[in-house]
Short mmCIF file of C-alpha atoms in Angstrom, two decimals:
data_model
loop_
_atom_site.label_atom_id
_atom_site.label_comp_id
_atom_site.label_asym_id
_atom_site.label_seq_id
_atom_site.Cartn_x
_atom_site.Cartn_y
_atom_site.Cartn_z
CA ASP A 1 11.66 3.09 -13.03
CA GLN A 2 9.47 0.42 -11.50
CA GLN A 3 11.39 -1.26 -8.74
CA VAL A 4 8.59 -3.68 -7.94
CA LYS A 5 6.79 -5.30 -10.85
CA GLN A 6 3.72 -7.45 -11.07
CA ASN A 7 3.64 -8.41 -14.70
CA SER A 8 0.25 -10.11 -14.69
CA PRO A 9 -2.57 -7.59 -14.33
CA SER A 10 -5.11 -10.36 -13.93
CA LEU A 11 -5.41 -14.05 -13.09
CA SER A 12 -8.40 -16.40 -13.11
CA VAL A 13 -8.42 -19.64 -11.16
CA GLN A 14 -11.01 -22.30 -10.47
CA GLU A 15 -12.23 -22.65 -6.90
CA GLY A 16 -10.23 -25.25 -4.99
CA ARG A 17 -7.19 -24.91 -7.22
CA ILE A 18 -3.93 -23.14 -6.47
CA SER A 19 -3.48 -19.43 -7.21
CA ILE A 20 0.07 -18.26 -7.84
CA LEU A 21 0.74 -14.54 -7.95
CA ASN A 22 4.18 -13.35 -8.97
CA CYS A 23 6.30 -10.32 -8.21
CA ASP A 24 9.74 -9.25 -9.39
CA TYR A 25 11.97 -6.56 -7.92
CA THR A 26 15.15 -4.84 -8.98
CA ASN A 27 16.48 -3.21 -5.81
CA SER A 28 18.78 -5.56 -3.90
CA MET A 29 18.47 -3.29 -0.84
CA PHE A 30 14.90 -4.42 -0.21
CA ASP A 31 14.94 -6.36 3.05
CA TYR A 32 11.31 -7.17 3.75
CA PHE A 33 8.43 -8.05 1.47
CA LEU A 34 4.70 -7.95 2.01
CA TRP A 35 1.52 -8.93 0.22
CA TYR A 36 -1.66 -6.90 0.56
CA LYS A 37 -5.15 -7.74 -0.60
CA LYS A 38 -7.53 -5.02 -1.72
CA TYR A 39 -11.26 -5.13 -2.32
CA PRO A 40 -12.91 -2.34 -4.34
CA ALA A 41 -13.45 0.88 -2.39
CA GLU A 42 -11.55 -0.46 0.62
CA GLY A 43 -8.04 0.05 1.91
CA PRO A 44 -5.36 -2.58 1.29
CA THR A 45 -5.31 -5.27 3.95
CA PHE A 46 -2.07 -6.87 5.07
CA LEU A 47 -1.93 -10.54 4.17
CA ILE A 48 1.51 -12.02 4.74
CA SER A 49 5.15 -10.96 4.81
CA ILE A 50 8.63 -12.40 4.53
CA SER A 51 12.03 -11.22 5.62
CA SER A 52 14.85 -11.29 3.08
CA ILE A 53 16.72 -13.77 5.26
CA LYS A 54 14.04 -16.39 4.70
CA ASP A 55 12.85 -18.16 1.60
CA LYS A 56 9.39 -19.23 2.71
CA ASN A 57 6.67 -18.13 5.07
CA GLU A 58 3.37 -19.88 5.53
CA ASP A 59 0.13 -18.76 7.13
CA GLY A 60 -2.84 -21.03 6.66
CA ARG A 61 -3.79 -21.16 3.00
CA PHE A 62 -1.22 -18.49 2.11
CA THR A 63 2.47 -19.13 1.46
CA VAL A 64 5.01 -16.61 0.24
CA PHE A 65 8.20 -17.77 -1.44
CA LEU A 66 11.27 -15.59 -1.91
CA ASN A 67 14.05 -16.30 -4.40
CA LYS A 68 16.67 -13.65 -3.71
CA SER A 69 19.03 -14.69 -6.47
CA ALA A 70 16.24 -14.25 -9.01
CA LYS A 71 14.80 -11.21 -7.19
CA HIS A 72 11.43 -12.89 -7.35
CA LEU A 73 8.68 -13.63 -4.89
CA SER A 74 5.40 -15.40 -5.23
CA LEU A 75 2.22 -15.81 -3.24
CA HIS A 76 0.50 -19.20 -3.29
CA ILE A 77 -3.10 -19.56 -2.20
CA VAL A 78 -4.26 -23.13 -1.67
CA PRO A 79 -7.10 -23.92 -1.98
CA SER A 80 -8.45 -20.81 -3.68
CA GLN A 81 -11.88 -19.60 -2.60
CA PRO A 82 -14.30 -17.16 -4.27
CA GLY A 83 -13.77 -14.76 -1.35
CA ASP A 84 -10.12 -14.50 -2.36
CA SER A 85 -11.15 -12.56 -5.46
CA ALA A 86 -9.46 -9.19 -5.03
CA VAL A 87 -6.49 -7.16 -6.19
CA TYR A 88 -3.21 -8.38 -4.69
CA PHE A 89 -0.33 -5.97 -4.24
CA CYS A 90 3.25 -6.97 -3.67
CA ALA A 91 5.29 -4.48 -1.62
CA ALA A 92 8.96 -4.20 -0.75
CA ASN A 93 10.58 -2.39 2.13
CA SER A 94 13.75 -0.35 2.01
CA TYR A 95 15.47 2.18 4.23
CA SER A 96 16.87 5.55 3.24
CA GLY A 97 18.75 6.81 6.26
CA SER A 98 16.24 6.19 9.02
CA ALA A 99 13.24 6.53 6.74
CA ARG A 100 11.37 3.38 5.93
CA GLN A 101 9.72 3.23 2.54
CA LEU A 102 7.34 0.71 1.08
CA THR A 103 7.26 0.39 -2.70
CA PHE A 104 4.22 -1.27 -4.25
CA GLY A 105 3.74 -3.18 -7.45
CA SER A 106 0.85 -2.32 -9.75
CA GLY A 107 -1.31 -5.18 -8.49
CA THR A 108 -2.84 -8.36 -9.90
CA GLN A 109 -6.59 -8.87 -10.04
CA LEU A 110 -7.34 -12.40 -8.90
CA THR A 111 -10.70 -13.90 -9.84
CA VAL A 112 -11.63 -17.23 -8.29
CA LEU A 113 -14.38 -18.88 -10.28
CA PRO A 114 -16.94 -21.02 -8.44
CA ASP B 1 -10.97 -2.60 10.82
CA SER B 2 -7.29 -1.62 10.62
CA GLY B 3 -7.57 1.08 13.29
CA VAL B 4 -6.54 3.81 10.85
CA THR B 5 -9.31 6.38 10.41
CA GLN B 6 -9.63 8.66 7.43
CA THR B 7 -12.07 11.50 6.82
CA PRO B 8 -13.88 12.40 4.70
CA LYS B 9 -14.68 9.14 2.93
CA HIS B 10 -15.91 10.93 -0.18
CA LEU B 11 -15.34 14.44 -1.43
CA ILE B 12 -16.39 16.20 -4.61
CA THR B 13 -14.89 19.57 -5.39
CA ALA B 14 -14.24 21.90 -8.31
CA THR B 15 -11.00 22.54 -10.13
CA GLY B 16 -8.84 25.20 -8.54
CA GLN B 17 -10.14 24.48 -5.06
CA ARG B 18 -8.27 23.27 -1.99
CA VAL B 19 -9.15 20.33 0.24
CA THR B 20 -7.78 18.78 3.39
CA LEU B 21 -7.81 15.06 4.08
CA ARG B 22 -7.42 13.89 7.63
CA CYS B 23 -5.94 10.73 9.10
CA SER B 24 -5.83 9.30 12.61
CA PRO B 25 -3.24 6.53 12.89
CA ARG B 26 -3.61 3.35 14.91
CA SER B 27 -3.16 3.85 18.62
CA GLY B 28 0.55 3.95 19.42
CA ASP B 29 1.75 4.22 15.82
CA LEU B 30 4.26 7.00 15.26
CA SER B 31 4.62 6.75 11.49
CA VAL B 32 2.04 7.99 9.03
CA TYR B 33 2.18 7.46 5.28
CA TRP B 34 0.11 8.92 2.46
CA TYR B 35 -0.51 7.06 -0.80
CA GLN B 36 -2.44 7.93 -3.93
CA GLN B 37 -4.26 5.46 -6.12
CA SER B 38 -5.57 6.81 -9.41
CA LEU B 39 -7.82 4.86 -11.76
CA ASP B 40 -6.02 1.74 -13.03
CA GLN B 41 -2.88 2.76 -11.17
CA GLY B 42 -1.01 1.14 -8.38
CA LEU B 43 -0.33 2.70 -5.02
CA GLN B 44 1.91 5.73 -5.38
CA PHE B 45 3.81 6.77 -2.27
CA LEU B 46 3.43 10.46 -1.50
CA ILE B 47 5.00 11.23 1.85
CA GLN B 48 5.86 9.82 5.27
CA TYR B 49 5.96 11.39 8.71
CA TYR B 50 7.44 10.00 11.89
CA ASN B 51 6.52 11.54 15.22
CA GLY B 52 5.80 14.90 13.66
CA GLU B 53 8.76 15.08 11.32
CA GLU B 54 8.85 14.49 7.59
CA ARG B 55 10.88 11.34 6.89
CA ALA B 56 10.50 10.54 3.23
CA LYS B 57 9.02 12.07 0.13
CA GLY B 58 7.78 10.22 -2.90
CA ASN B 59 5.89 11.43 -5.95
CA ILE B 60 4.16 14.30 -4.19
CA LEU B 61 3.30 17.36 -6.25
CA GLU B 62 4.33 20.81 -5.05
CA ARG B 63 0.62 21.71 -4.87
CA PHE B 64 0.26 19.07 -2.16
CA SER B 65 1.53 19.30 1.37
CA ALA B 66 1.15 17.34 4.56
CA GLN B 67 1.87 17.57 8.23
CA GLN B 68 1.71 15.44 11.34
CA PHE B 69 0.52 17.07 14.53
CA PRO B 70 1.66 16.49 18.15
CA ASP B 71 -1.28 14.15 18.73
CA LEU B 72 0.07 12.16 15.72
CA HIS B 73 -2.89 12.71 13.43
CA SER B 74 -1.96 13.85 9.96
CA GLU B 75 -3.47 16.04 7.28
CA LEU B 76 -2.87 16.04 3.55
CA ASN B 77 -3.58 19.37 1.87
CA LEU B 78 -4.30 19.41 -1.84
CA SER B 79 -4.51 22.81 -3.51
CA SER B 80 -5.16 24.25 -6.98
CA LEU B 81 -6.92 21.01 -7.74
CA GLU B 82 -6.95 19.63 -11.25
CA LEU B 83 -9.13 16.94 -12.84
CA GLY B 84 -6.16 14.56 -12.73
CA ASP B 85 -6.02 14.78 -8.96
CA SER B 86 -9.18 12.70 -8.76
CA ALA B 87 -8.08 9.56 -6.93
CA LEU B 88 -8.32 7.48 -3.82
CA TYR B 89 -5.99 8.79 -1.14
CA PHE B 90 -4.87 6.32 1.50
CA CYS B 91 -3.32 6.95 4.83
CA ALA B 92 -1.38 4.20 6.55
CA SER B 93 0.41 3.92 9.86
CA SER B 94 3.01 1.78 11.57
CA PRO B 95 4.90 1.78 14.85
CA GLY B 96 7.93 2.93 12.87
CA GLY B 97 10.48 0.26 13.59
CA ARG B 98 12.22 -2.06 11.19
CA GLY B 99 10.20 -4.85 9.70
CA ASN B 100 6.92 -3.41 10.78
CA THR B 101 3.85 -3.88 8.67
CA ILE B 102 1.98 -0.75 7.71
CA TYR B 103 -1.79 -0.72 8.05
CA PHE B 104 -4.06 1.19 5.73
CA GLY B 105 -7.19 3.19 6.30
CA GLU B 106 -10.18 2.84 4.00
CA GLY B 107 -9.22 5.83 1.94
CA SER B 108 -10.70 9.16 0.93
CA TRP B 109 -12.29 9.32 -2.50
CA LEU B 110 -11.60 12.68 -4.10
CA THR B 111 -13.44 13.66 -7.25
CA VAL B 112 -12.47 16.90 -8.93
CA VAL B 113 -15.07 18.22 -11.40
#
């Protein structure tokens, strides 16, 4: 049972345009959400996060939106740059007792075309 | 550089063998996590330790085990290796509190032949 879903395995966008990556979740106990970027043969790099009590968080070209009623979050990258080409993972945080657990989506490969 | 160090970076071994992957967390981080990424797969959570104690278990096979030592470094032991165990194994660490981001190492590539 996939609790965090990224339904688009890939996305291509022209340089300078907006990239929108989507993520859906099923567990209403998730209280914190993160986006990671991953280049081939490297570890995932933290990009941006959002608490479940907020609906938007912005950091430079990156904005994450959270719609709790729809159990949906999205990452907007504006403007997109060729260096943004990578796999983007959505992750959601939950607690079981005192144990913190991060559940990842399957990732979306973003390709920014020059 | 995330501050999380993993060794070895690459490892090739035969089926049936046993290997140990090592992780040094970021300075001050008490929590260590292990994840597996197989070809075309997402990141699968294996296990988490906090200050030496196991805190959570994910999809970790019985042939795999892990521990976190008093100096907070962690080791993931993989035994009776099968071809399907070939994957990228990531270690990550965090301070351990609520809302903390976890930071990943660069991974250990394991190839079982």
